[in-house]
Tab-separated table of C-alpha atoms in Angstrom:
chain	number	residue	atom	x	y	z
S	708	MET	CA	32.480	134.450	59.193
S	709	ARG	CA	35.945	134.453	60.648
S	710	ARG	CA	38.318	131.814	61.209
S	711	ILE	CA	39.921	131.177	64.684
S	712	ILE	CA	43.689	129.781	64.357
S	713	GLY	CA	45.355	128.454	67.265
S	714	ALA	CA	49.535	128.660	67.061
S	715	ALA	CA	51.319	126.967	69.715
S	716	PHE	CA	54.918	126.099	70.498
S	717	VAL	CA	55.257	122.787	71.867
S	718	THR	CA	57.718	120.173	73.359
S	719	LEU	CA	57.775	117.027	72.015
S	720	ASP	CA	56.239	115.916	75.609
S	721	GLY	CA	53.044	118.350	74.954
S	722	VAL	CA	54.398	121.132	77.088
S	723	ILE	CA	53.508	124.809	76.083
S	724	GLN	CA	54.289	126.358	79.298
S	725	ALA	CA	56.856	129.498	79.486
S	726	PRO	CA	58.404	129.067	76.178
S	727	GLY	CA	59.533	132.746	76.064
S	728	GLY	CA	61.539	133.490	78.913
S	729	PRO	CA	62.573	132.034	82.553
S	730	SER	CA	60.226	134.485	84.206
S	731	GLU	CA	57.212	133.886	82.112
S	732	ASP	CA	55.025	131.545	83.949
S	733	HIS	CA	56.880	129.030	86.527
S	734	THR	CA	53.504	127.847	88.221
S	735	GLY	CA	53.449	124.742	89.330
S	736	GLY	CA	57.229	124.940	89.965
S	737	PHE	CA	58.216	124.964	86.435
S	738	ASP	CA	61.547	125.548	85.778
S	739	GLN	CA	62.193	125.144	82.084
S	740	GLY	CA	61.250	128.628	80.973
S	741	GLY	CA	62.540	129.974	77.830
S	742	TRP	CA	62.682	126.867	75.870
S	743	VAL	CA	62.327	127.895	72.740
S	744	PHE	CA	65.008	130.527	72.546
S	745	ARG	CA	67.130	127.950	74.701
S	746	PHE	CA	66.687	125.604	71.624
S	747	ASP	CA	67.269	128.459	68.925
S	748	ASP	CA	65.647	127.145	65.971
S	749	PRO	CA	65.569	130.023	63.256
S	750	GLY	CA	63.928	127.707	60.941
S	751	VAL	CA	60.355	128.694	62.697
S	752	PHE	CA	60.689	132.279	61.905
S	753	ALA	CA	58.887	131.794	58.217
S	754	THR	CA	55.850	130.438	60.041
S	755	ILE	CA	55.589	133.311	62.607
S	756	GLY	CA	55.957	135.874	59.911
S	757	ALA	CA	53.071	134.185	57.961
S	758	LEU	CA	50.920	134.384	61.229
S	759	PHE	CA	51.802	137.660	61.910
S	760	GLY	CA	52.359	139.481	58.765
S	761	ARG	CA	49.192	140.504	58.001
S	762	ASP	CA	46.078	141.619	59.955
S	763	TYR	CA	44.744	139.522	62.968
S	764	ASP	CA	43.213	139.871	66.079
S	765	LEU	CA	44.315	137.884	69.360
S	766	LEU	CA	42.365	135.603	71.597
S	767	LEU	CA	44.101	134.902	75.174
S	768	GLY	CA	43.225	133.384	78.346
S	769	ARG	CA	43.394	135.519	81.146
S	770	ARG	CA	47.252	134.632	82.220
S	771	THR	CA	48.669	134.912	78.750
S	772	TYR	CA	46.880	138.029	78.317
S	773	ASP	CA	48.677	139.113	81.845
S	774	ILE	CA	51.988	137.964	80.355
S	775	PHE	CA	51.810	140.040	77.360
S	776	ALA	CA	50.537	143.094	78.797
S	777	ALA	CA	53.710	143.107	81.075
S	778	TYR	CA	55.838	142.473	77.993
S	779	TRP	CA	54.629	143.797	74.831
S	780	PRO	CA	53.540	147.471	75.482
S	781	PHE	CA	57.165	148.162	77.131
S	782	VAL	CA	59.492	146.497	74.844
S	783	THR	CA	62.118	148.523	72.990
S	784	GLY	CA	64.656	147.403	70.326
S	785	GLU	CA	64.316	144.846	67.862
S	786	GLU	CA	61.024	143.344	69.463
S	787	ALA	CA	59.487	146.635	69.381
S	788	ALA	CA	57.708	146.674	66.098
S	789	MET	CA	55.901	143.602	67.387
S	790	GLY	CA	55.178	145.273	70.552
S	791	GLU	CA	53.445	148.053	68.662
S	792	ALA	CA	51.672	145.608	66.223
S	793	PHE	CA	50.077	143.448	69.213
S	794	THR	CA	48.901	147.177	70.999
S	795	ARG	CA	47.370	147.870	67.658
S	796	ALA	CA	45.484	144.580	67.398
S	797	ASN	CA	42.128	143.881	69.095
S	798	LYS	CA	42.705	141.491	71.965
S	799	TYR	CA	39.920	139.119	73.108
S	800	VAL	CA	40.363	138.015	76.305
S	801	LEU	CA	38.117	135.016	77.576
S	802	THR	CA	38.044	135.291	81.413
S	803	HIS	CA	35.493	134.821	83.970
S	804	GLY	CA	37.233	137.681	86.394
S	805	ASP	CA	36.802	141.186	86.326
S	806	ARG	CA	39.733	142.677	86.753
S	807	PRO	CA	40.600	145.542	84.202
S	808	LEU	CA	41.905	144.996	80.803
S	809	ASP	CA	44.155	148.231	80.841
S	810	TRP	CA	46.116	147.375	77.695
S	811	ALA	CA	44.663	149.060	74.413
S	812	ASN	CA	42.131	147.793	72.442
S	813	SER	CA	41.280	144.779	75.172
S	814	HIS	CA	38.126	143.280	74.935
S	815	ARG	CA	36.586	140.921	77.567
S	816	LEU	CA	34.675	137.781	76.509
S	817	SER	CA	32.982	136.180	79.270
S	818	GLY	CA	32.355	132.177	77.696
S	819	VAL	CA	32.186	130.421	74.548
S	820	ASP	CA	29.043	132.145	73.147
S	821	ASP	CA	30.811	135.195	73.284
S	822	VAL	CA	33.202	133.612	71.020
S	823	VAL	CA	30.533	132.207	69.020
S	824	ALA	CA	29.379	135.934	67.980
S	825	LEU	CA	32.915	137.193	67.744
S	826	LYS	CA	33.780	134.736	65.254
S	827	ALA	CA	30.438	135.166	63.190
S	828	GLY	CA	31.167	138.898	63.151
S	829	ASP	CA	33.460	140.649	60.332
S	830	GLY	CA	37.146	140.880	60.392
S	831	PRO	CA	40.730	139.305	60.094
S	832	ASP	CA	41.775	135.825	61.250
S	833	ILE	CA	41.762	135.603	65.243
S	834	ILE	CA	44.673	133.810	66.511
S	835	ILE	CA	45.003	132.075	69.761
S	836	GLN	CA	48.708	132.460	71.604
S	837	GLY	CA	49.727	130.258	74.619
S	838	SER	CA	46.433	130.009	76.528
S	839	SER	CA	46.119	126.267	77.510
S	840	THR	CA	43.243	126.685	78.798
S	841	LEU	CA	40.950	127.745	75.930
S	842	TYR	CA	41.564	124.701	73.520
S	843	PRO	CA	39.658	121.806	75.350
S	844	ALA	CA	36.008	124.194	75.015
S	845	LEU	CA	37.019	125.682	72.187
S	846	LEU	CA	37.778	122.424	69.842
S	847	ALA	CA	34.494	120.703	71.774
S	848	ALA	CA	32.510	123.581	70.237
S	849	GLY	CA	34.046	123.155	66.945
S	850	LEU	CA	35.339	127.051	66.894
S	851	ILE	CA	39.114	126.235	66.022
S	852	ASP	CA	39.364	126.090	62.069
S	853	ARG	CA	43.299	125.733	62.225
S	854	LEU	CA	45.635	124.440	64.482
S	855	THR	CA	49.431	125.236	63.909
S	856	LEU	CA	51.880	123.409	66.363
S	857	MET	CA	55.738	123.944	66.025
S	858	THR	CA	56.923	120.799	67.768
S	859	TYR	CA	60.276	120.925	69.081
S	860	PRO	CA	62.473	118.029	69.752
S	861	ILE	CA	63.091	118.573	73.178
S	862	THR	CA	61.278	117.113	76.390
S	863	VAL	CA	61.034	118.898	79.751
S	864	GLY	CA	59.040	116.589	81.951
S	865	ARG	CA	56.290	118.378	83.272
S	866	GLY	CA	54.266	121.700	82.562
S	867	LYS	CA	51.059	122.713	81.114
S	868	ARG	CA	49.939	121.041	78.443
S	869	LEU	CA	48.205	122.239	75.001
S	870	PHE	CA	45.214	119.114	75.678
S	871	GLY	CA	44.799	118.328	78.815
S	872	ASP	CA	42.514	115.623	80.505
S	873	ASP	CA	39.328	117.709	79.525
S	874	THR	CA	40.009	118.065	75.660
S	875	ALA	CA	37.103	116.175	73.471
S	876	ALA	CA	37.944	113.367	71.337
S	877	GLY	CA	38.247	113.744	67.746
S	878	ARG	CA	40.168	113.655	64.390
S	879	LEU	CA	42.162	116.133	62.938
S	880	LYS	CA	43.383	116.505	58.886
S	881	LEU	CA	47.027	117.418	58.262
S	882	VAL	CA	46.978	119.923	55.608
S	883	GLU	CA	50.299	121.414	55.765
S	884	HIS	CA	53.705	120.357	57.139
S	885	ARG	CA	57.865	120.862	56.911
S	886	VAL	CA	60.488	119.795	59.224
S	887	THR	CA	63.304	122.937	60.150
S	888	ASP	CA	66.743	121.939	59.788
S	889	LYS	CA	67.038	121.969	63.194
S	890	GLY	CA	64.135	119.325	63.308
S	891	THR	CA	61.309	121.179	64.562
S	892	VAL	CA	58.056	119.627	63.272
S	893	VAL	CA	55.809	122.537	61.987
S	894	ALA	CA	52.469	120.900	61.189
S	895	THR	CA	48.970	122.501	60.551
S	896	TYR	CA	46.131	120.599	61.270
S	897	GLU	CA	42.225	121.244	60.484
S	898	PRO	CA	39.217	119.407	62.385
S	899	ASP	CA	37.878	116.433	60.802
S	900	GLY	CA	35.067	115.452	62.570
S	901	ALA	CA	34.604	112.542	65.151
S	902	ILE	CA	36.629	109.851	65.937
S	903	PRO	CA	34.726	106.709	64.048
S	904	ALA	CA	32.631	104.742	66.517
S	905	THR	CA	33.516	101.309	64.842
S	906	GLY	CA	36.672	99.932	63.377
S	907	ALA	CA	38.169	96.802	62.197
S	908	PHE	CA	39.727	95.515	66.010
S	909	PRO	CA	41.406	92.203	65.973
S	910	GLU	CA	39.443	89.661	67.756
S	911	PRO	CA	39.631	89.933	71.635
S	912	SER	CA	41.429	87.173	73.665
S	913	THR	CA	39.597	84.712	75.339
S	914	SER	CA	41.932	83.118	77.638
S	915	ALA	CA	41.822	82.630	81.156
S	916	ALA	CA	44.302	85.305	81.532
S	917	GLU	CA	42.955	87.865	79.723
S	918	ALA	CA	39.660	86.969	82.158
S	919	GLU	CA	41.285	87.542	84.891
S	920	ARG	CA	42.936	90.837	83.441
S	921	GLN	CA	39.861	92.174	82.860
S	922	ARG	CA	38.514	91.334	86.034
S	923	ALA	CA	41.667	92.891	87.676
S	924	MET	CA	40.726	96.268	85.922
S	925	ARG	CA	37.204	96.345	87.178
S	926	GLU	CA	38.167	96.056	90.330
S	927	GLY	CA	40.968	98.437	90.252
S	928	ARG	CA	43.788	95.714	91.011
S	929	TRP	CA	45.258	96.225	87.409
């Protein structure tokens, strides 16, 4: 059984869109691309090194794959070694489309069942990069074993969120954490079951004002 590890750069307001560069993904009018490098926190390098300093495969959504495939096979200079490593790694792309996957060692997955089969096989850890659309379905299916979030102390106001409206309810257990000198919170979580159905809730108000507020909510006036 292989582990699937999500690893994401996140702003304080939950955005993961285009951390790497201004032209990476400006869909939806996003104009804050490259925010990771604009903030410039070398304290996250240890986490990146631990994730990618060993054998791994990648699990990507189609758009993140397109971004990576247009950049990493062609990069030169200091990043050339990372580009070569990404090219060597198996890249599993969860997509409903049929466009070619031309980057070496790329493999198409058509749905969650394919991810289940991949996880059940032999091989190194599988790391999710970017790919916000993958998280709701994989979390709901119980397929993510660990989630490492590098949360930068910045807000960008809008953009693609790590956890969208379709994310299933559930608990996460904090297993590792540290804070860099520049204030980025690096926290690793593991799924920890469902949110309890019951709890020690305070006694509800029985005032006439509360009754009217409840009525207004039901009628869409609140």
